Amino acid sequence: MSTSVSSNTSAAPGTQERPLRVAIIGSGPAGVYAADILTKSNEVRDGLVVSIDLFDRYPAPYGLIRYGVAPDHPRIKGIVNALHKVLDRGDIRFFGNVDYGTDLSLEELQAHYDAVIFATGAIKDADLNIPGIELDGSFGGADFVSWYDGHPDVSREWPLNAKEIAVLGNGNVALDVARVLSKHADDMLVTEIPGNVYAGLKESPVTDVHIFGRRGPAQVKFTPLELRELSHSRDVDIVLYEEDFDFDEASDAAVKTNNQIKTMVNTLTNWLVEQDDDAANPATGASRRLHLHFLHNPVEITGVDGKVTGIKFERNELDGTGNARGTGEFIDYPVQAVYRSVGYFGSALPDVEFDHQRGVVTNDGGRVVGADGAQVPGIYATGWIKRGPVGLIGHTKGDALETITHLLADRAQLPAAVVPAPEAIVDLLDAKGVEFTSWEGWNELDAHEKALGAAATEAGPVARERVKVVSREEMVSVSRGVTVVG
């Protein structure tokens, strides 16, 4: 791929004189996978020349990996190594700290690129419409994840003053939230956790964290890796309840036919068998407890003087198909905080049709469509903003392949950019005063965070590979070569 070509607008896109110009909005796994698949496509091997620019609203790349994965997940964060190799090849440009809809409009992108792919993901919490959800002490799990991952656009403070906490959801994010809430702060120091997050967790008085799911152990949405990691927390007992272990015909079939479900059910059942007969007082006497509850449907968060004091559930039962139904029996739990982790939800994008029911850009297989249902030429989507926030990170590769396949099939009909020269977008951002960051700048920030980790290691008490920079201003300054004081 060439990034130093003439601005010849008469040549057909896809040649050395005039590469096919593609902008990808979002530099998380979905965006990077799309760029990588395009560069490795058969069409490119056969001579199609492409020029790809990757934009992100944050100064650093990697999206969900940097701001949506718990810091004590080093194996999952290993995906960064693969993404780094793609961006480090030099055939894809990175523009960080560029906000679509603010710094660049769709019209401006269409003027500079033949195709635009939205890979903006989903960062908001899905709604849970039950009474009391608005009380002080009721939080979105995604918001908490953003805080402990050092997201630059959230407050540095988080109210960690509850001794008893409810986490609603049975997915990987719910387990992440519960694990971070129950884990001792000192045991997080080996990660890239920012200093303000460590300080907040260190002061937490938590003793009991309860995870609640609506269905049974065979219907959980988390993975065996996430489940096993719960048992690795020091001085935290896992507590289960025999009455929650209900298996219907669909559950039995799932256990027999799905190895992942079988592994998780066996793990949970073994924990139940091994724990002390008195589940409320495990024999190890750990200072913190992590309770796993199933067949609980939240119906109301209760409070006094506007603050959370408890949560009410209806007991569920399985109906034979793996789905749950209410029994009419209600249970109250005293808690001082509730975290809903019932899913993520996408955000609407300016000038792009949006499905507000599903939280996705309206599209057909990655081809964005308008209000009339017709394809919008040259506009595409991939990842969670395309299909919704479901599945694991690796599943976005399939999304990207489908979207890129359609883009390449459409290339003869793409509306040609009027200012396709690669330097033109740089000139536009400079003229607007946008302090964009680059791949080279990310390498500087990466080295800076590792240097902070080395300094923290020297100061003790544990070795730290890096300390994540939280401030957007500091990230931009380091990335752009401005001296950081302090």
Coordinates of C-alpha atoms in Angstrom, one line a residue:
M1 CA 0.0 0.0 0.0
S2 CA 1.3 3.5 -0.8
T3 CA 0.7 6.6 1.2
S4 CA 2.7 9.0 -0.9
V5 CA 0.9 9.1 -4.2
S6 CA -0.3 11.9 -6.4
S7 CA -3.8 13.4 -6.1
N8 CA -4.8 12.2 -9.5
T9 CA -8.6 12.1 -9.4
S10 CA -9.0 11.0 -13.0
A11 CA -7.5 7.5 -12.5
A12 CA -9.7 4.7 -11.4
P13 CA -9.5 3.9 -7.7
G14 CA -7.4 0.9 -6.9
T15 CA -4.2 1.6 -8.9
Q16 CA -0.7 2.9 -7.9
E17 CA -1.7 6.3 -9.3
R18 CA -5.0 6.3 -7.4
P19 CA -5.4 3.8 -4.5
L20 CA -8.8 2.8 -3.3
R21 CA -9.1 5.1 -0.2
V22 CA -10.9 3.6 2.8
A23 CA -11.5 5.2 6.2
I24 CA -12.3 3.0 9.2
I25 CA -13.9 4.7 12.3
G26 CA -12.8 2.9 15.4
S27 CA -9.5 1.2 16.1
G28 CA -10.6 -1.6 18.4
P29 CA -10.4 -5.2 17.2
A30 CA -13.3 -4.8 14.8
G31 CA -11.7 -1.9 13.0
V32 CA -8.2 -3.4 12.9
Y33 CA -9.5 -6.8 11.7
A34 CA -11.4 -5.1 8.9
A35 CA -8.2 -3.2 7.8
D36 CA -6.1 -6.4 8.0
I37 CA -8.6 -8.5 6.1
L38 CA -8.8 -5.9 3.3
T39 CA -5.1 -5.7 2.9
K40 CA -4.9 -9.5 2.7
S41 CA -7.8 -10.0 0.3
N42 CA -7.5 -11.8 -3.0
E43 CA -8.2 -8.6 -4.8
V44 CA -5.2 -6.9 -3.2
R45 CA -3.1 -9.9 -4.0
D46 CA -4.2 -9.6 -7.6
G47 CA -3.1 -6.0 -7.8
L48 CA -5.8 -3.8 -6.2
V49 CA -4.0 -1.0 -4.3
V50 CA -5.7 0.2 -1.2
S51 CA -4.9 3.1 1.2
I52 CA -6.4 2.7 4.7
D53 CA -6.7 5.3 7.5
L54 CA -7.9 4.2 10.9
F55 CA -9.5 6.9 13.1
D56 CA -10.3 6.8 16.8
R57 CA -11.9 9.3 19.2
Y58 CA -9.3 8.3 21.8
P59 CA -5.6 9.1 21.6
A60 CA -4.6 5.5 22.0
P61 CA -5.7 2.5 19.8
Y62 CA -7.3 -0.9 20.6
G63 CA -10.7 0.2 21.8
L64 CA -12.4 -2.5 23.8
I65 CA -9.1 -4.2 24.6
R66 CA -7.8 -1.0 26.3
Y67 CA -11.0 0.3 27.8
G68 CA -13.3 -2.7 28.2
V69 CA -11.3 -5.7 29.4
A70 CA -10.4 -6.0 33.1
P71 CA -6.8 -5.2 33.9
D72 CA -6.2 -8.6 35.5
H73 CA -6.9 -10.4 32.2
P74 CA -3.4 -10.6 30.7
R75 CA -4.2 -13.5 28.4
I76 CA -7.2 -11.7 26.8
K77 CA -5.1 -8.6 26.6
G78 CA -2.6 -10.6 24.6
I79 CA -4.9 -9.9 21.7
V80 CA -3.1 -6.5 21.7
N81 CA 0.0 -8.2 20.4
A82 CA -1.8 -9.4 17.3
L83 CA -3.4 -6.0 16.7
H84 CA 0.0 -4.3 17.2
K85 CA 1.6 -6.4 14.5
V86 CA -1.1 -5.3 12.0
L87 CA -0.7 -1.6 12.8
D88 CA 3.1 -1.8 13.1
R89 CA 3.5 -3.0 9.5
G90 CA 3.2 0.6 8.3
D91 CA 0.6 0.1 5.6
I92 CA -2.3 1.4 7.7
R93 CA -2.3 4.9 9.2
F94 CA -3.6 5.6 12.6
F95 CA -5.3 9.0 13.6
G96 CA -6.1 9.1 17.3
N97 CA -8.0 11.8 19.2
V98 CA -10.2 12.4 16.2
D99 CA -13.9 12.4 17.1
Y100 CA -16.3 11.5 14.3
G101 CA -19.2 14.0 14.2
T102 CA -17.1 16.7 15.9
D103 CA -13.7 16.8 14.2
L104 CA -14.8 15.1 11.0
S105 CA -18.2 14.9 9.4
L106 CA -19.5 12.2 7.2
E107 CA -19.5 14.7 4.3
E108 CA -15.8 15.4 4.9
L109 CA -15.0 11.7 5.1
Q110 CA -16.8 11.0 1.8
A111 CA -14.9 13.8 0.1
H112 CA -11.6 12.2 1.1
Y113 CA -12.4 8.5 0.9
D114 CA -14.1 6.1 -1.5
A115 CA -15.5 4.0 1.3
V116 CA -16.1 4.6 5.1
I117 CA -16.5 1.7 7.5
F118 CA -17.9 2.3 11.0
A119 CA -16.4 0.1 13.7
T120 CA -17.3 2.2 16.8
G121 CA -18.5 -0.6 19.0
A122 CA -20.7 -0.2 22.0
I123 CA -19.7 1.4 25.3
K124 CA -23.1 2.2 27.0
D125 CA -25.0 0.0 29.4
A126 CA -28.2 -1.6 28.2
D127 CA -31.2 -0.3 30.1
L128 CA -32.9 -2.3 32.9
N129 CA -36.3 -0.8 33.5
I130 CA -37.2 -1.8 37.1
P131 CA -38.3 0.5 39.9
G132 CA -35.5 2.0 41.9
I133 CA -32.9 1.8 39.1
E134 CA -32.3 5.6 39.4
L135 CA -31.4 5.4 43.1
D136 CA -28.0 6.6 44.4
G137 CA -25.9 3.4 44.5
S138 CA -27.4 2.0 41.3
F139 CA -24.7 1.8 38.6
G140 CA -24.1 0.6 35.1
G141 CA -21.4 -2.2 34.9
A142 CA -20.0 -0.7 31.7
D143 CA -19.5 2.7 33.5
F144 CA -17.6 0.9 36.2
V145 CA -15.5 -0.9 33.7
S146 CA -14.6 2.4 32.1
W147 CA -13.6 3.7 35.5
Y148 CA -11.3 0.8 36.4
D149 CA -9.8 0.7 32.9
G150 CA -8.8 4.4 33.1
H151 CA -11.1 5.6 30.3
P152 CA -10.2 9.3 29.6
D153 CA -13.7 10.6 29.5
V154 CA -15.0 9.4 32.9
S155 CA -14.5 10.7 36.4
R156 CA -11.4 9.7 38.4
E157 CA -13.6 9.0 41.4
W158 CA -15.9 6.1 42.1
P159 CA -18.1 5.7 45.2
L160 CA -16.9 2.5 46.7
N161 CA -18.7 2.7 50.1
A162 CA -20.9 -0.4 50.0
K163 CA -20.3 -3.5 52.2
E164 CA -22.8 -5.6 50.3
I165 CA -23.2 -5.4 46.5
A166 CA -25.4 -7.0 43.9
V167 CA -24.2 -7.5 40.4
L168 CA -27.0 -8.3 37.9
G169 CA -26.0 -10.5 34.9
N170 CA -24.4 -13.8 34.0
G171 CA -22.0 -12.7 31.3
N172 CA -18.3 -12.2 31.2
V173 CA -18.6 -8.5 32.1
A174 CA -20.7 -9.3 35.1
L175 CA -18.0 -11.7 36.3
D176 CA -15.3 -9.0 35.6
V177 CA -17.2 -6.4 37.6
A178 CA -17.8 -8.8 40.5
R179 CA -14.2 -10.0 40.6
V180 CA -12.8 -6.5 40.6
L181 CA -15.2 -5.4 43.3
S182 CA -14.4 -8.4 45.5
K183 CA -10.6 -8.6 44.9
H184 CA -8.1 -7.0 47.2
A185 CA -6.6 -3.9 45.7
D186 CA -3.0 -5.0 46.5
D187 CA -3.5 -8.0 44.3
M188 CA -4.3 -5.7 41.4
L189 CA -1.0 -3.9 41.6
V190 CA 0.7 -6.4 39.3
T191 CA -1.6 -5.1 36.5
E192 CA -1.7 -1.8 34.6
I193 CA -4.3 -0.4 37.0
P194 CA -4.1 3.4 37.2
G195 CA -3.2 4.9 40.5
N196 CA -6.6 6.5 41.2
V197 CA -8.3 3.1 40.7
Y198 CA -6.0 1.3 43.1
A199 CA -6.6 4.0 45.7
G200 CA -10.3 3.7 45.3
L201 CA -10.4 -0.1 45.5
K202 CA -8.0 0.0 48.5
E203 CA -10.5 2.0 50.6
S204 CA -13.5 -0.2 49.7
P205 CA -15.2 -1.8 52.7
V206 CA -16.8 -4.5 50.7
T207 CA -17.4 -7.9 52.4
D208 CA -20.0 -9.6 50.1
V209 CA -20.6 -9.4 46.4
H210 CA -23.6 -11.2 45.0
I211 CA -23.9 -12.2 41.3
F212 CA -27.5 -12.9 40.1
G213 CA -28.6 -14.6 36.9
R214 CA -32.2 -15.1 35.7
R215 CA -31.7 -18.7 34.5
G216 CA -29.8 -21.8 35.7
P217 CA -26.2 -22.9 35.8
A218 CA -26.5 -24.4 32.3
Q219 CA -27.7 -21.2 30.7
V220 CA -24.9 -18.8 31.9
K221 CA -23.3 -16.6 29.2
F222 CA -19.8 -16.4 30.7
T223 CA -16.9 -18.6 29.6
P224 CA -14.9 -21.3 31.5
L225 CA -11.9 -19.0 31.7
E226 CA -13.8 -16.2 33.3
L227 CA -15.4 -18.7 35.8
R228 CA -12.2 -20.3 36.8
E229 CA -10.6 -16.9 37.4
L230 CA -13.1 -16.3 40.2
S231 CA -11.5 -18.9 42.3
H232 CA -8.0 -17.4 41.9
S233 CA -8.8 -14.3 44.1
R234 CA -6.9 -14.4 47.4
D235 CA -9.0 -14.2 50.6
V236 CA -12.3 -14.4 48.7
D237 CA -14.6 -17.4 49.3
I238 CA -17.1 -18.5 46.6
V239 CA -20.5 -19.3 47.9
L240 CA -23.2 -21.2 46.0
Y241 CA -26.7 -22.3 46.9
E242 CA -28.1 -25.8 46.3
E243 CA -31.6 -24.6 45.6
D244 CA -30.2 -22.7 42.6
F245 CA -29.0 -25.8 40.8
D246 CA -32.0 -26.6 38.6
F247 CA -31.6 -28.5 35.3
D248 CA -34.5 -29.1 32.9
E249 CA -34.5 -31.2 29.7
A250 CA -32.8 -28.4 27.7
S251 CA -30.1 -28.0 30.3
D252 CA -29.4 -31.8 30.3
A253 CA -29.2 -31.7 26.5
A254 CA -26.8 -28.7 26.5
V255 CA -24.5 -30.4 29.0
K256 CA -24.4 -33.5 26.8
T257 CA -23.8 -31.7 23.5
N258 CA -21.7 -28.6 24.4
N259 CA -18.3 -29.1 26.0
Q260 CA -18.1 -25.5 27.2
I261 CA -21.4 -25.8 29.1
K262 CA -20.4 -29.2 30.4
T263 CA -17.1 -27.7 31.8
M264 CA -18.9 -24.8 33.5
V265 CA -21.6 -26.9 35.0
N266 CA -19.0 -29.4 36.3
T267 CA -17.0 -26.6 37.8
L268 CA -19.9 -25.0 39.5
T269 CA -21.2 -28.4 40.8
N270 CA -17.8 -29.4 42.2
W271 CA -17.6 -26.0 44.0
L272 CA -21.0 -26.6 45.5
V273 CA -20.1 -30.1 46.7
E274 CA -16.8 -29.0 48.1
Q275 CA -18.1 -26.0 50.1
D276 CA -19.0 -26.2 53.7
D277 CA -22.5 -27.3 54.6
D278 CA -23.1 -23.9 56.1
A279 CA -23.0 -21.8 52.9
A280 CA -23.3 -18.5 54.7
N281 CA -20.1 -19.1 56.7
P282 CA -17.5 -20.9 54.5
A283 CA -14.9 -22.9 56.4
T284 CA -12.0 -20.9 55.1
G285 CA -13.2 -17.7 56.9
A286 CA -12.1 -15.4 54.1
S287 CA -12.7 -11.7 54.7
R288 CA -14.7 -11.4 51.5
R289 CA -17.3 -13.6 49.9
L290 CA -18.5 -13.9 46.3
H291 CA -21.9 -15.4 46.0
L292 CA -23.2 -17.0 42.8
H293 CA -27.0 -17.0 42.6
F294 CA -29.1 -18.4 39.7
L295 CA -32.9 -18.4 38.9
H296 CA -33.3 -14.8 40.3
N297 CA -35.2 -12.2 38.3
P298 CA -34.7 -8.6 39.6
V299 CA -38.0 -6.8 40.1
E300 CA -37.2 -3.7 42.3
I301 CA -34.3 -1.9 43.8
T302 CA -35.3 -0.6 47.2
G303 CA -34.0 2.5 49.0
V304 CA -34.3 5.0 51.8
D305 CA -33.7 8.7 51.4
G306 CA -32.8 8.2 47.7
K307 CA -30.0 5.6 48.4
V308 CA -30.0 1.9 47.7
T309 CA -30.7 -0.3 50.7
G310 CA -31.7 -3.5 49.1
I311 CA -32.9 -5.4 46.0
K312 CA -36.0 -7.6 45.5
F313 CA -36.1 -10.7 43.2
E314 CA -38.7 -13.1 42.1
R315 CA -37.5 -16.7 42.2
N316 CA -37.6 -18.3 38.8
E317 CA -37.8 -21.9 37.6
L318 CA -36.8 -23.4 34.3
D319 CA -39.6 -24.3 31.9
G320 CA -38.1 -27.3 30.1
T321 CA -36.7 -25.3 27.2
G322 CA -33.9 -23.6 29.1
N323 CA -36.0 -20.4 29.6
A324 CA -37.1 -19.2 33.0
R325 CA -40.5 -18.3 34.4
G326 CA -41.5 -16.7 37.7
T327 CA -42.7 -18.7 40.6
G328 CA -44.5 -16.0 42.5
E329 CA -42.0 -16.3 45.4
F330 CA -40.0 -13.1 46.2
I331 CA -36.8 -12.6 48.1
D332 CA -35.1 -9.5 49.4
Y333 CA -31.4 -9.0 49.8
P334 CA -29.8 -6.1 51.8
V335 CA -27.3 -4.4 49.6
Q336 CA -26.0 -0.8 49.4
A337 CA -25.0 -0.9 45.7
V338 CA -26.4 -2.5 42.6
Y339 CA -24.4 -2.9 39.3
R340 CA -26.4 -3.9 36.2
S341 CA -24.3 -5.9 33.7
V342 CA -27.1 -7.0 31.4
G343 CA -25.3 -6.0 28.2
Y344 CA -23.9 -3.1 26.2
F345 CA -25.7 -0.9 23.8
G346 CA -24.5 1.0 20.8
S347 CA -24.7 4.8 20.3
A348 CA -26.2 6.6 17.4
L349 CA -23.8 8.2 14.9
P350 CA -24.4 11.6 13.2
D351 CA -25.8 11.3 9.6
V352 CA -26.1 7.5 9.8
E353 CA -29.4 5.7 10.1
F354 CA -29.6 4.0 13.5
D355 CA -31.8 1.2 14.9
H356 CA -32.6 2.5 18.4
Q357 CA -34.3 -0.8 19.4
R358 CA -31.2 -2.9 18.7
G359 CA -28.5 -0.2 19.3
V360 CA -26.9 -0.8 15.9
V361 CA -26.3 1.1 12.6
T362 CA -29.0 0.1 10.2
N363 CA -27.3 -2.3 7.8
D364 CA -27.7 -5.3 5.6
G365 CA -24.7 -7.6 6.1
G366 CA -22.5 -4.6 6.8
R367 CA -23.9 -2.4 4.0
V368 CA -25.4 0.6 5.7
V369 CA -28.9 1.4 4.6
G370 CA -30.9 4.6 4.8
A371 CA -34.4 5.3 6.2
D372 CA -35.9 4.1 2.9
G373 CA -34.1 0.8 3.2
A374 CA -31.8 1.4 0.3
Q375 CA -28.1 0.9 0.5
V376 CA -26.1 4.1 1.2
P377 CA -23.2 3.9 -1.4
G378 CA -19.8 3.7 0.1
I379 CA -20.9 3.4 3.8
Y380 CA -20.3 0.2 5.8
A381 CA -20.3 -1.1 9.4
T382 CA -18.6 -3.9 11.3
G383 CA -18.3 -5.3 14.8
W384 CA -20.8 -4.5 17.6
I385 CA -22.2 -1.4 15.9
K386 CA -23.1 -3.7 13.1
R387 CA -24.6 -6.8 14.8
G388 CA -25.0 -5.8 18.4
P389 CA -22.8 -6.4 21.5
V390 CA -22.9 -10.2 21.5
G391 CA -20.2 -12.8 21.2
L392 CA -16.5 -12.8 22.0
I393 CA -13.8 -10.5 20.6
G394 CA -12.8 -13.1 18.0
H395 CA -16.3 -13.2 16.5
T396 CA -15.7 -9.7 15.0
K397 CA -13.4 -11.3 12.5
G398 CA -16.4 -13.0 10.8
D399 CA -18.2 -9.6 10.8
A400 CA -15.2 -7.9 9.2
L401 CA -14.8 -10.6 6.5
E402 CA -18.5 -10.2 5.5
T403 CA -18.3 -6.4 5.4
I404 CA -15.0 -6.3 3.5
T405 CA -16.4 -8.9 1.0
H406 CA -19.4 -6.7 0.3
L407 CA -17.2 -3.5 0.0
L408 CA -14.9 -5.2 -2.5
A409 CA -18.0 -6.5 -4.5
D410 CA -19.3 -2.9 -4.6
R411 CA -16.0 -1.2 -5.5
A412 CA -17.0 -0.5 -9.1
Q413 CA -20.0 1.5 -7.9
L414 CA -18.4 3.3 -5.0
P415 CA -18.7 7.1 -5.1
A416 CA -15.2 8.3 -5.9
A417 CA -13.5 10.7 -3.4
V418 CA -12.9 14.2 -4.8
V419 CA -9.8 14.8 -2.7
P420 CA -8.2 11.3 -2.4
A421 CA -4.6 12.4 -1.8
P422 CA -3.5 10.9 1.6
E423 CA -2.0 14.2 2.7
A424 CA -5.3 16.0 2.2
I425 CA -6.9 14.6 5.3
V426 CA -3.8 15.6 7.3
D427 CA -4.1 19.2 6.0
L428 CA -7.8 19.3 6.9
L429 CA -7.2 18.1 10.5
D430 CA -4.3 20.6 10.8
A431 CA -6.5 23.4 9.5
K432 CA -9.2 22.6 12.1
G433 CA -6.7 22.5 14.9
V434 CA -7.3 18.9 15.7
E435 CA -4.4 17.5 17.9
F436 CA -4.5 14.1 16.3
T437 CA -2.1 11.4 17.4
S438 CA -0.3 8.8 15.2
W439 CA 1.0 5.3 15.4
E440 CA 4.4 6.6 16.1
G441 CA 2.8 8.7 18.9
W442 CA 1.2 5.6 20.3
N443 CA 4.6 3.9 20.5
E444 CA 5.8 6.9 22.5
L445 CA 2.9 6.6 24.9
D446 CA 3.4 2.9 25.1
A447 CA 7.0 3.4 26.1
H448 CA 5.9 6.1 28.6
E449 CA 3.4 3.8 30.3
K450 CA 6.1 1.1 30.6
A451 CA 8.5 3.6 32.1
L452 CA 5.9 4.5 34.7
G453 CA 5.6 0.7 35.4
A454 CA 9.4 0.5 35.8
A455 CA 9.4 3.4 38.2
A456 CA 6.5 1.8 40.2
T457 CA 8.4 -1.5 40.3
E458 CA 11.5 0.2 41.7
A459 CA 9.4 1.9 44.3
G460 CA 7.8 -1.5 45.2
P461 CA 6.2 -3.6 46.4
V462 CA 5.5 -5.6 43.2
A463 CA 6.8 -5.7 39.6
R464 CA 4.6 -3.7 37.2
E465 CA 4.8 -4.0 33.4
R466 CA 3.1 -0.6 32.9
V467 CA 0.9 2.0 34.6
K468 CA -1.9 3.2 32.3
V469 CA -2.1 6.9 31.7
V470 CA -5.7 8.1 32.3
S471 CA -5.6 11.8 31.4
R472 CA -6.5 12.6 27.7
E473 CA -4.3 15.7 27.9
E474 CA -1.3 13.6 29.1
M475 CA -1.9 11.0 26.4
V476 CA -2.0 13.6 23.7
S477 CA 1.0 15.4 25.0
V478 CA 3.2 12.3 25.2
S479 CA 2.0 11.1 21.8
R480 CA 2.8 14.4 20.2
G481 CA 6.2 14.8 21.8
V482 CA 5.3 17.5 24.3
T483 CA 7.3 17.2 27.6
V484 CA 5.2 16.0 30.5
V485 CA 6.1 17.5 33.9
G486 CA 5.6 15.3 37.0

